[in-house]
Coordinates of C-alpha atoms in Angstrom, one line a residue:
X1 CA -34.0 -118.8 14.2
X2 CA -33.8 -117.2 10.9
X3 CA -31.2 -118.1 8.0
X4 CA -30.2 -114.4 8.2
X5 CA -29.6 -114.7 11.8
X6 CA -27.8 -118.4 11.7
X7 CA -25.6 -117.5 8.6
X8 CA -25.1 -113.9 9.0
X9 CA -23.7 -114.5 12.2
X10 CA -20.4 -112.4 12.5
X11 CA -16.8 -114.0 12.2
X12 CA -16.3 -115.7 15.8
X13 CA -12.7 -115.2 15.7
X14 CA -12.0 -119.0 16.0
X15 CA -9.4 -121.2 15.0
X16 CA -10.5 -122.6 11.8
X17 CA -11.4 -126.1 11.9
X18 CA -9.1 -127.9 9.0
X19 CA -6.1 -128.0 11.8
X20 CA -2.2 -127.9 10.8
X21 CA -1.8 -127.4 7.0
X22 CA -0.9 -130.4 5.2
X23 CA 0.4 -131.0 1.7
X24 CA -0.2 -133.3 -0.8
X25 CA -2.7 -135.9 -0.6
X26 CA -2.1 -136.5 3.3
X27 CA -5.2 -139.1 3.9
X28 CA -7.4 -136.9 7.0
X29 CA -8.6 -138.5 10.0
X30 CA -12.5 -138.4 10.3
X31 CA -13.2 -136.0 13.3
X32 CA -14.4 -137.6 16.7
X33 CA -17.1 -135.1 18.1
X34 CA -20.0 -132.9 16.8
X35 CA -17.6 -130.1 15.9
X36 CA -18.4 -126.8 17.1
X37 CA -22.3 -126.0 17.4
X38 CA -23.8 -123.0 18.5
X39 CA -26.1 -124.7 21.0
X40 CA -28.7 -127.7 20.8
X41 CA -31.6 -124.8 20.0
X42 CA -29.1 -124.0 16.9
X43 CA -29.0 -127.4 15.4
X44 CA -32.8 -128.1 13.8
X45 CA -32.8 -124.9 12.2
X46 CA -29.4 -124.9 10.5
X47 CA -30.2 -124.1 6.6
X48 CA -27.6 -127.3 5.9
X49 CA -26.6 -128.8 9.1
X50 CA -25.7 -132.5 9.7
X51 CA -23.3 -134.7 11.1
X52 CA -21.7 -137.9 9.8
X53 CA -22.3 -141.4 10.6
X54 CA -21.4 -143.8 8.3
X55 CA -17.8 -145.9 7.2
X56 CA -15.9 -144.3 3.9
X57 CA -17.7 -145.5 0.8
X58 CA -14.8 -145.3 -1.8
X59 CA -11.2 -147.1 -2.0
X60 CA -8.3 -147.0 -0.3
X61 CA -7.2 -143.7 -1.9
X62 CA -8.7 -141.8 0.7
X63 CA -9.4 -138.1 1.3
X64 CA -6.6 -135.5 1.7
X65 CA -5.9 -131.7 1.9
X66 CA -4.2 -130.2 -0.9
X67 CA -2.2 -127.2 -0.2
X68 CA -0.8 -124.1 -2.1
X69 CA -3.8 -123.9 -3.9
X70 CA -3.7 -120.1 -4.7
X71 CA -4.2 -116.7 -2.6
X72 CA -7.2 -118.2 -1.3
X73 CA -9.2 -115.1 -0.3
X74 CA -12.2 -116.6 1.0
X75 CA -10.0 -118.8 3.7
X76 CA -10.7 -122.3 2.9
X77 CA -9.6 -125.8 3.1
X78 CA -9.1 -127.8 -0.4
X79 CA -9.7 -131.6 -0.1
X80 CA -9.4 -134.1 -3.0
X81 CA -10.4 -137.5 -3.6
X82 CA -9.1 -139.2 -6.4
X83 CA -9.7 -142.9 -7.2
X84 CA -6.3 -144.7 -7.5
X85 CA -4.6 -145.1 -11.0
X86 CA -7.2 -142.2 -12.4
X87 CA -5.8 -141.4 -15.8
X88 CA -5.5 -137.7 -17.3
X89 CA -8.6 -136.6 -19.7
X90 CA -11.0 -137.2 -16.4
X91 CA -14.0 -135.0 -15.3
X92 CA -14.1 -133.1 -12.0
X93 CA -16.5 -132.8 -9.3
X94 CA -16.6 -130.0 -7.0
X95 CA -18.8 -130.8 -3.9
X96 CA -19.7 -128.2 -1.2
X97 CA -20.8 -129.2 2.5
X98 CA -23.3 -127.7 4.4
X99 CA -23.7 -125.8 7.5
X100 CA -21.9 -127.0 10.5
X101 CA -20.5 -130.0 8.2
X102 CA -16.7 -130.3 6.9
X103 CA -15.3 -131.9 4.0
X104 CA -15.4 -135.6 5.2
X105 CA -18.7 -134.9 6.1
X106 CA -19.4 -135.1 2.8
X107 CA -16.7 -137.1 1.1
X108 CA -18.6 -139.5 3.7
X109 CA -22.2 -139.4 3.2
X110 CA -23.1 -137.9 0.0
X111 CA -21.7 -140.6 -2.3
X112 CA -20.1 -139.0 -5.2
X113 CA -16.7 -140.8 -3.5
X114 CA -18.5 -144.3 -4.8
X115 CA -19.4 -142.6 -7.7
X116 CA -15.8 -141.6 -8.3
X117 CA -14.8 -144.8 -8.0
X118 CA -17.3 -146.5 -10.2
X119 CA -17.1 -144.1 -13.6
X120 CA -13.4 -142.2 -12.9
X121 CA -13.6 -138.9 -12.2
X122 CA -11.6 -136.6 -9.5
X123 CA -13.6 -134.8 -6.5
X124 CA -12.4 -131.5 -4.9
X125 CA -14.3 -131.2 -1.2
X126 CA -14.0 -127.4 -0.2
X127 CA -14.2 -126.7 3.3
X128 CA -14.9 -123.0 5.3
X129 CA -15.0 -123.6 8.9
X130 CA -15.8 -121.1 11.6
X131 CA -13.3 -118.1 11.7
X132 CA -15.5 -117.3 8.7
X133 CA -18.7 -118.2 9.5
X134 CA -19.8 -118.9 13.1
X135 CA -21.7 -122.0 12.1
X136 CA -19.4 -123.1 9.0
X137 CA -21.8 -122.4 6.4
X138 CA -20.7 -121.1 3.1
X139 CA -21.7 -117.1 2.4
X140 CA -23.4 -117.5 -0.5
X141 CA -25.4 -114.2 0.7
X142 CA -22.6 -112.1 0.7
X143 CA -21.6 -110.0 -2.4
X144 CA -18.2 -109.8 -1.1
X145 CA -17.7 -113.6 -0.4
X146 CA -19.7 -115.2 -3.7
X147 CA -19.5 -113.2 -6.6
X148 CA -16.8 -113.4 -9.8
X149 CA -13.1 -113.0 -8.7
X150 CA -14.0 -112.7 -4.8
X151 CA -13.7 -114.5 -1.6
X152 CA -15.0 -117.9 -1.4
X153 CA -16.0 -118.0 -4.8
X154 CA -12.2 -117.2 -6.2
X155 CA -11.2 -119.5 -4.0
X156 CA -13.0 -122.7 -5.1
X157 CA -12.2 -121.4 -8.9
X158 CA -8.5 -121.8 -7.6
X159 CA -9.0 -125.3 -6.6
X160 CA -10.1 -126.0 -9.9
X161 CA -7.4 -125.0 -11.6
X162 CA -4.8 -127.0 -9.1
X163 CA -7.1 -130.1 -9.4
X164 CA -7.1 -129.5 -13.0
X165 CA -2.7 -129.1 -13.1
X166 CA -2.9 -132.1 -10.4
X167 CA -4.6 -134.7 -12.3
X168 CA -4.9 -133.5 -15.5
X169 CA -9.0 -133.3 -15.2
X170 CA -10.6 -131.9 -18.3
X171 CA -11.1 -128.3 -18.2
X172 CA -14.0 -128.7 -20.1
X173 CA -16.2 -131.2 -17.8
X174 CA -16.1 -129.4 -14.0
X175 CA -19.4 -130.0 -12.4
X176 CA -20.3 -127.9 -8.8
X177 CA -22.8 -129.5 -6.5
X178 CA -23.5 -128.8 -3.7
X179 CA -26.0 -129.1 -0.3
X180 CA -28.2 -126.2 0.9
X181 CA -25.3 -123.2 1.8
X182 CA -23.5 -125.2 -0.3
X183 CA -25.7 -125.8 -2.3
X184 CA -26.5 -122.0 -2.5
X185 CA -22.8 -120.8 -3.2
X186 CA -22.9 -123.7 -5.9
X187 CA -25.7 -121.2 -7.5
X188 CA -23.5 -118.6 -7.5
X189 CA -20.6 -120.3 -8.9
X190 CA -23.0 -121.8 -11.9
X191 CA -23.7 -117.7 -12.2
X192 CA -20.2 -116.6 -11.8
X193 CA -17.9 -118.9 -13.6
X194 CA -20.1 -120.4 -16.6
X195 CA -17.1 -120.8 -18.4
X196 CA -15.5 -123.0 -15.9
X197 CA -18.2 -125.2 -14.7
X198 CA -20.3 -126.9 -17.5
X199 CA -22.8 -128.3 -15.2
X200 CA -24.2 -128.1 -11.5
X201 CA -26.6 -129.7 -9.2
X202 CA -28.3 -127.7 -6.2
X203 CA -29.9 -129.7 -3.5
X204 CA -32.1 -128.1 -0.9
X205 CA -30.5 -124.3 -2.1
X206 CA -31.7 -121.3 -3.4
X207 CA -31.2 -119.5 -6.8
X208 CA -28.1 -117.3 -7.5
X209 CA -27.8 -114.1 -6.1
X210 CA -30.9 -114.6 -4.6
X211 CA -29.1 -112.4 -1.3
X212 CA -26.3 -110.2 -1.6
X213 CA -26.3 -109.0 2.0
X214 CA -26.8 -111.3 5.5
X215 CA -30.0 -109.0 6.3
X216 CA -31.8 -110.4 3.0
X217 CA -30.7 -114.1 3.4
X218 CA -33.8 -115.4 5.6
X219 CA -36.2 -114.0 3.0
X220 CA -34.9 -115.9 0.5
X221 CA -34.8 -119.2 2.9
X222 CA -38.5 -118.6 3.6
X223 CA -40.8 -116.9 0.9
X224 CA -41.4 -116.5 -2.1
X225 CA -39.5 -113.4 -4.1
X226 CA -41.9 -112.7 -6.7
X227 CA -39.8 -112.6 -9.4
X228 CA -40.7 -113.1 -13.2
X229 CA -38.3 -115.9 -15.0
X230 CA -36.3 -112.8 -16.4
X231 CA -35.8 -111.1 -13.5
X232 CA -34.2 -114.1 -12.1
X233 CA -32.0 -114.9 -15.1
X234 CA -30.7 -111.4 -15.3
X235 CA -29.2 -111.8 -11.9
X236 CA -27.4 -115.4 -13.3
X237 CA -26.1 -112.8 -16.5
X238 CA -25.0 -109.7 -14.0
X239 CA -22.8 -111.9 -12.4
X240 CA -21.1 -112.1 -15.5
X241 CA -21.6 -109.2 -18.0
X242 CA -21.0 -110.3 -21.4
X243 CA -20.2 -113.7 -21.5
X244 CA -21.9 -115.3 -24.4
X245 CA -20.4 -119.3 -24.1
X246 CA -22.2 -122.2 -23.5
X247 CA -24.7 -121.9 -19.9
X248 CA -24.0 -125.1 -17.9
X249 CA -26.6 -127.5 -17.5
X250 CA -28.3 -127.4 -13.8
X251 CA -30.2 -130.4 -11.7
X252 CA -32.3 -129.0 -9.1
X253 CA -33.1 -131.3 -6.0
X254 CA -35.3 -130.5 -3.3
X255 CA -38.3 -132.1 -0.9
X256 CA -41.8 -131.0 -0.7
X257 CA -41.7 -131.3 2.9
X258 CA -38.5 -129.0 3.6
X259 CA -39.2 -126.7 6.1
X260 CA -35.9 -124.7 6.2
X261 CA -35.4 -123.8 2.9
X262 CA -39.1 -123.1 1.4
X263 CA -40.0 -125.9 -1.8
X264 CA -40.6 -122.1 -3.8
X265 CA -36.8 -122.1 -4.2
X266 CA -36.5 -125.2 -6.5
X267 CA -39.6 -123.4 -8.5
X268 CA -37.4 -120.4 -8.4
X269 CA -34.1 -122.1 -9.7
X270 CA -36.0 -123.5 -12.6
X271 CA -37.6 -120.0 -13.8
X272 CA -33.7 -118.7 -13.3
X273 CA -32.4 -121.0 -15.3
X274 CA -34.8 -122.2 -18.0
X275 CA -34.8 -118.1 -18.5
X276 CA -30.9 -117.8 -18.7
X277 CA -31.1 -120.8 -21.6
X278 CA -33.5 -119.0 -23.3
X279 CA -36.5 -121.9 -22.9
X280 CA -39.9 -122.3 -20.8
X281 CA -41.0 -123.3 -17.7
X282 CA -43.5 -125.9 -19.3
X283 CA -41.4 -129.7 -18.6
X284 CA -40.8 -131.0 -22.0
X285 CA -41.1 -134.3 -20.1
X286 CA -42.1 -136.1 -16.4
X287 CA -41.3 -138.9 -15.1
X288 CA -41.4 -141.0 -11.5
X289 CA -38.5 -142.0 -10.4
X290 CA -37.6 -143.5 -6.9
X291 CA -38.1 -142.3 -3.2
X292 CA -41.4 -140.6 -4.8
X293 CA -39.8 -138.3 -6.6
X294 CA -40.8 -136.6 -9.6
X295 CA -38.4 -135.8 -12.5
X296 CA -39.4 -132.8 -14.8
X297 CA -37.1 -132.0 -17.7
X298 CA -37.0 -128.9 -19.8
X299 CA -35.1 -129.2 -23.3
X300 CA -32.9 -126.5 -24.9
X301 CA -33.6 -125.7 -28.5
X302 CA -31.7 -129.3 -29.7
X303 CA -34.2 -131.4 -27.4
X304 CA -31.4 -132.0 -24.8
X305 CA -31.9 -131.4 -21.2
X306 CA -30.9 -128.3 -20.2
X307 CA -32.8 -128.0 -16.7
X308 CA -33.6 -131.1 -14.3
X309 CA -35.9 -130.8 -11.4
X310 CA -36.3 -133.4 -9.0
X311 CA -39.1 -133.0 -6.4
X312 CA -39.5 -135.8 -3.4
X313 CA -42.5 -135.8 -1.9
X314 CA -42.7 -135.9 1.7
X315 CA -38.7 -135.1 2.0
X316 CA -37.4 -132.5 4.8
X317 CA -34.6 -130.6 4.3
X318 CA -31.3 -132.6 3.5
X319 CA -29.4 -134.4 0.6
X320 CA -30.6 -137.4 -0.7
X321 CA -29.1 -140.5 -0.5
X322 CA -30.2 -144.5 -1.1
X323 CA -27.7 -146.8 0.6
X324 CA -27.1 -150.1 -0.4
X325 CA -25.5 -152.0 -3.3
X326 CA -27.2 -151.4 -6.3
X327 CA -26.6 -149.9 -9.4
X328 CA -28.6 -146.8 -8.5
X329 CA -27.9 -146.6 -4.7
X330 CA -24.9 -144.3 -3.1
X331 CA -24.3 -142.3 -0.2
X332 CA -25.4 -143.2 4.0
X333 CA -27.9 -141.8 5.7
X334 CA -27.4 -139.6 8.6
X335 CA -28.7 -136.5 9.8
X336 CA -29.3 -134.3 6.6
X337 CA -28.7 -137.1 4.5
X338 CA -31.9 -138.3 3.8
X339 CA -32.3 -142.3 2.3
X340 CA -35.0 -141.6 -0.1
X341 CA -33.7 -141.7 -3.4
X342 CA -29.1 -141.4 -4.7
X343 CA -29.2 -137.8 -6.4
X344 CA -25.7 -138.3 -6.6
X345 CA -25.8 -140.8 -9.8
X346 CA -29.1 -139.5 -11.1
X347 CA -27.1 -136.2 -11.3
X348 CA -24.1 -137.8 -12.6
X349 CA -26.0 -139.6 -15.0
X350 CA -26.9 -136.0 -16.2
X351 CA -23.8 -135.1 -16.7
X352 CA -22.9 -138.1 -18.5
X353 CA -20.3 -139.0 -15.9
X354 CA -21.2 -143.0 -16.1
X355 CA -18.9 -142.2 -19.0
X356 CA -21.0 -140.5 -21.9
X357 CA -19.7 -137.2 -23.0
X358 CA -23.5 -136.0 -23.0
X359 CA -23.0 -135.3 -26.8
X360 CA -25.0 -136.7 -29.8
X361 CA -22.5 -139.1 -31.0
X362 CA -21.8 -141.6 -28.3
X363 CA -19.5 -144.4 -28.8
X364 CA -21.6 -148.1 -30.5
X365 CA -19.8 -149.5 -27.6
X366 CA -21.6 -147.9 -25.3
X367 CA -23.5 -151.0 -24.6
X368 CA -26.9 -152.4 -23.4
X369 CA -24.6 -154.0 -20.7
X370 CA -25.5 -150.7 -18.9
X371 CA -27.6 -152.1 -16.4
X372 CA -31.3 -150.5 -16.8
X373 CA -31.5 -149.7 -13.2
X374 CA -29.3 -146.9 -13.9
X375 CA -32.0 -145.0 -15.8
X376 CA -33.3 -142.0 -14.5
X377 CA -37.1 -143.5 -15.4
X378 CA -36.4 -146.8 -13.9
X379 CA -38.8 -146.7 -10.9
X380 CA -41.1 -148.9 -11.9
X381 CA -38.7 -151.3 -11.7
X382 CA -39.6 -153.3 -14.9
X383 CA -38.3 -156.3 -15.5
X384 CA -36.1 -156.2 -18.6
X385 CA -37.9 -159.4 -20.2
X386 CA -41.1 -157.4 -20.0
X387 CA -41.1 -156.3 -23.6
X388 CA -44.5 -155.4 -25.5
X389 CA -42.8 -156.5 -29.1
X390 CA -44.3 -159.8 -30.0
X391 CA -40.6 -160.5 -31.1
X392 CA -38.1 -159.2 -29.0
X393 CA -35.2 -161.5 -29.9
X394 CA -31.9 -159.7 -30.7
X395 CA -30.8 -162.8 -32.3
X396 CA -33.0 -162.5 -35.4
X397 CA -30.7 -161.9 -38.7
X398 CA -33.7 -159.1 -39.5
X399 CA -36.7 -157.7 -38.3
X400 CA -38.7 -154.6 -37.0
X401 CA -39.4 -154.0 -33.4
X402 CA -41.7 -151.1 -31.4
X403 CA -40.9 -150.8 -28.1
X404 CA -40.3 -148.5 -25.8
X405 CA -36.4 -147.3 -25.3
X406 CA -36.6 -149.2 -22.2
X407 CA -37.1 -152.3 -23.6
X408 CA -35.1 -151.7 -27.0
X409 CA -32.0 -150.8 -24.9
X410 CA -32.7 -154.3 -22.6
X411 CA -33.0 -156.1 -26.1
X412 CA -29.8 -155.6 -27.2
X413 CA -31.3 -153.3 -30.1
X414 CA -29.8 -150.5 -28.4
X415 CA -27.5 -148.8 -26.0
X416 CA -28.0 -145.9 -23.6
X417 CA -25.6 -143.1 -22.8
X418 CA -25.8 -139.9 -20.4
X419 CA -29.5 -141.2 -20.0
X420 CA -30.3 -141.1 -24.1
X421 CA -31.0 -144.3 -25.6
X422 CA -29.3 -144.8 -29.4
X423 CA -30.0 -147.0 -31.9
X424 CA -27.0 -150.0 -32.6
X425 CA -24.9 -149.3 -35.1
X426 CA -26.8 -146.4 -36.9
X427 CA -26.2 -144.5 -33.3
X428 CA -29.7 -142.5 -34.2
X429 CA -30.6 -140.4 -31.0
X430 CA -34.1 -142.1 -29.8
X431 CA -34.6 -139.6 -26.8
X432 CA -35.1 -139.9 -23.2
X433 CA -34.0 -143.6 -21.9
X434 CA -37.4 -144.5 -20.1
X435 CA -40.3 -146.7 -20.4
X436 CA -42.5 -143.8 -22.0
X437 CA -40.8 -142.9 -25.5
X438 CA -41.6 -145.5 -27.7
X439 CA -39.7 -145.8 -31.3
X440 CA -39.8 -148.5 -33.7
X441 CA -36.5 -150.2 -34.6
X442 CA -35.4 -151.7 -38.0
X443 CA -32.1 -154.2 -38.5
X444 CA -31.1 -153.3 -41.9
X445 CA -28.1 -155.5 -41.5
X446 CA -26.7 -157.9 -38.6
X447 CA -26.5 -155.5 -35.6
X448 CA -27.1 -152.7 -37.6
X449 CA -30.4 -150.7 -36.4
X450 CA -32.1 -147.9 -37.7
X451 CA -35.3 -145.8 -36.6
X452 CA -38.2 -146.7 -38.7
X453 CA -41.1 -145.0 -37.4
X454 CA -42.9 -144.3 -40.4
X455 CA -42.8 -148.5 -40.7
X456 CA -40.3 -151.0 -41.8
X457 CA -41.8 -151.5 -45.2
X458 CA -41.2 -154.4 -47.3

């Protein structure tokens, strides 16, 4: 069945699923059953479907509903996470479920919980359920529903602004992710409200305003639109006319192998939004990461990433996760959570959420302690004694090393921060933390590095 026919379905008229209102941070009780489905024929073409399985991955905090949120014209739940003691001056993620799923769906499975509690940040779950969509998916193909100061899209603006008076998040470091019909309405918050979100991450979606009717929806699920890079970047400015402030910086995720919303989407989302930052579609850099997926990067004007796009190979239709322990893994698997590779922290790392403010002067104490596995390039899995330099000691009073930032970083030489590694104590930006970019490294004094490309010199 067609997105346009599964999503467009009309309002059932049932109770919504969030149950009696609750204030506060009232921890929620995981829900027992399936939820409502349409029928078993329904559930393999959902465009975001998927039930949990899977224990809580963050602290005792827990998840709760937060109520009094605003007039709330699209009719949906706010939930909250928020890691215990989490001081003021914090970023926010907002995280939108898909189709079918609720709030602790995803505070369950998709890991940003863990992620919360690892590098401090607050995370808003919104939840619709199905007095507004038969199948609880978000209406990110309805003008009405997902566009500037309407519906569902006002609605998850007004639980930014309570998270924001709640915990004192900075207003200047909200992030929107989301998964396929949330990950769609995600789109069209990035388009609507670029002066509230400075970043986003779409996972199996489709670009903004892509659909602004239910009749239009499956076309956009399934095939190509044709559209030159412009085209779709005027539809991300429409949505707001005039705004001239920063655009936020977008992750794309999606599998090769996803046969309910079609791969062209992800090709799509890049054209929107390399247009709307004024760059090309040509990757100012590839790399492989885990899970067989490939990272292509597109820099804006200052030779930071702008645009992100993440393509698994052989990956359905789904978020993906990578349980386990590691630095790099997050999330459980379950249906529509796909263990191939944590986009979670590769996004966050984006972002700079591991606790870079993605700007160019990162704090010297941002050390090499970082472990390496947290690098967007680290799928080779290097080992961090595997350095080409002839003389990789750290130790030496003075000397001149060429490595790759990899290795420099795993020396001690240098730190990396929101995935850029910087030279020790000069803080010079080397680039792209990875095993590719290679610089060479002077210490003019103890600790004190410096990029010496041109050669050290006497």
């Amino acid at each position: 069945m067609a997105l346009a026919e599964l999503a467009g379905l009309a309002r059932a008229g049932r109770p919504a699923r969030s149950g009696p209102a609750r204030t506060g941070r009232e921890p929620r009780r995981r829900r027992s059953g399936p939820g409502r489905w349409a029928g078993a024929a329904l559930a393999g073409a959902l465009i975001a479907g998927g039930l949990l399985t899977g224990a809580p991955q963050a602290s005792a905090a827990g998840l709760g509903q937060v109520t009094g949120f605003g007039t709330n014209p699209g009719n949906l739940a706010m939930y909250s996470y928020v890691p215990t003691a989490l001081p003021a001056g914090k970023p926010l993620v907002v995280a939108l479920h898909g189709c079918t799923q609720t709030a602790t769906d995803y505070y369950n499975n998709s890991g940003w919980a863990q992620l919360a509690d690892r590098w401090g940040f607050a995370v808003v779950f919104p939840q619709t359920g199905s007095a507004n969509n038969v199948l609880s998916c978000f209406s990110w193909f309805d003008s009405s529903k997902d566009t500037r100061g309407k519906g569902e899209a006002l609605s998850v603006k007004q639980m930014v602004d309570k998270a924001v008076a709640l915990y004192g998040s900075d207003p200047s470091r909200v992030y929107v992710t989301g998964l396929s019909a949330g990950a769609g309405m995600a789109a069209d918050l990035l388009a609507d409200y670029p002066d509230v979100f400075a970043g986003g991450s779409i996972a199996s979606g489709l670009p903004a305003q892509c659909a602004t009717t239910q009749s239009a929806a499956s076309g956009c699920q399934n095939s190509n639109q044709n559209l030159t890079p412009a085209q779709w970047g005027d539809k991300v400015r429409a949505s707001y006319p005039g705004y001239t402030g920063p655009w936020p910086r977008v992750a794309i995720w999606h599998g090769s192998s996803d046969s309910t919303v079609a791969p062209v989407n992800a090709t799509e989302l890049r054209d929107q939004w390399t247009n709307v930052w004024g760059i090309g579609q040509n990757a100012s850099a590839t790399q492989a990461l885990p899970g067989n997926t490939t990272l292509s990067v597109y820099n804006d004007g200052a030779g930071r990433p702008a645009v992100q796009l993440y393509s698994i190979s052989g990956m359905g239709h789904g978020l993906p996760v990578s349980p386990g322990s590691g630095t790099t893994n997050c999330g459980q698997s379950g249906a529509y959570f796909l263990n191939t590779i944590c986009s979670s922290y590769y996004t966050g790392l984006f972002w700079g959420l591991d606790g870079a403010t993605a700007t160019a002067s990162p704090s010297p104490s941002a050390s090499a302690s970082s472990s390496p596995s947290s690098s967007p390039s680290s799928s080779p899995s290097p080992s961090p004694s595997a350095s080409s330099s002839p003389s990789s000691s750290p130790s030496a009073p003075l000397g001149c090393w060429t490595d790759n930032n990899y290795n420099q970083v795993a020396a001690g030489r240098a730190h990396q921060s929101g995935g850029y590694a910087y030279a020790n104590g000069s803080n010079q930006n080397m680039g792209l933390w990875n095993l590719f970019v290679t610089h060479t490294l002077k210490e003019t004094s103890a600790g004190y590095f410096v990029v010496a490309d041109s050669g050290c010199g006497a």
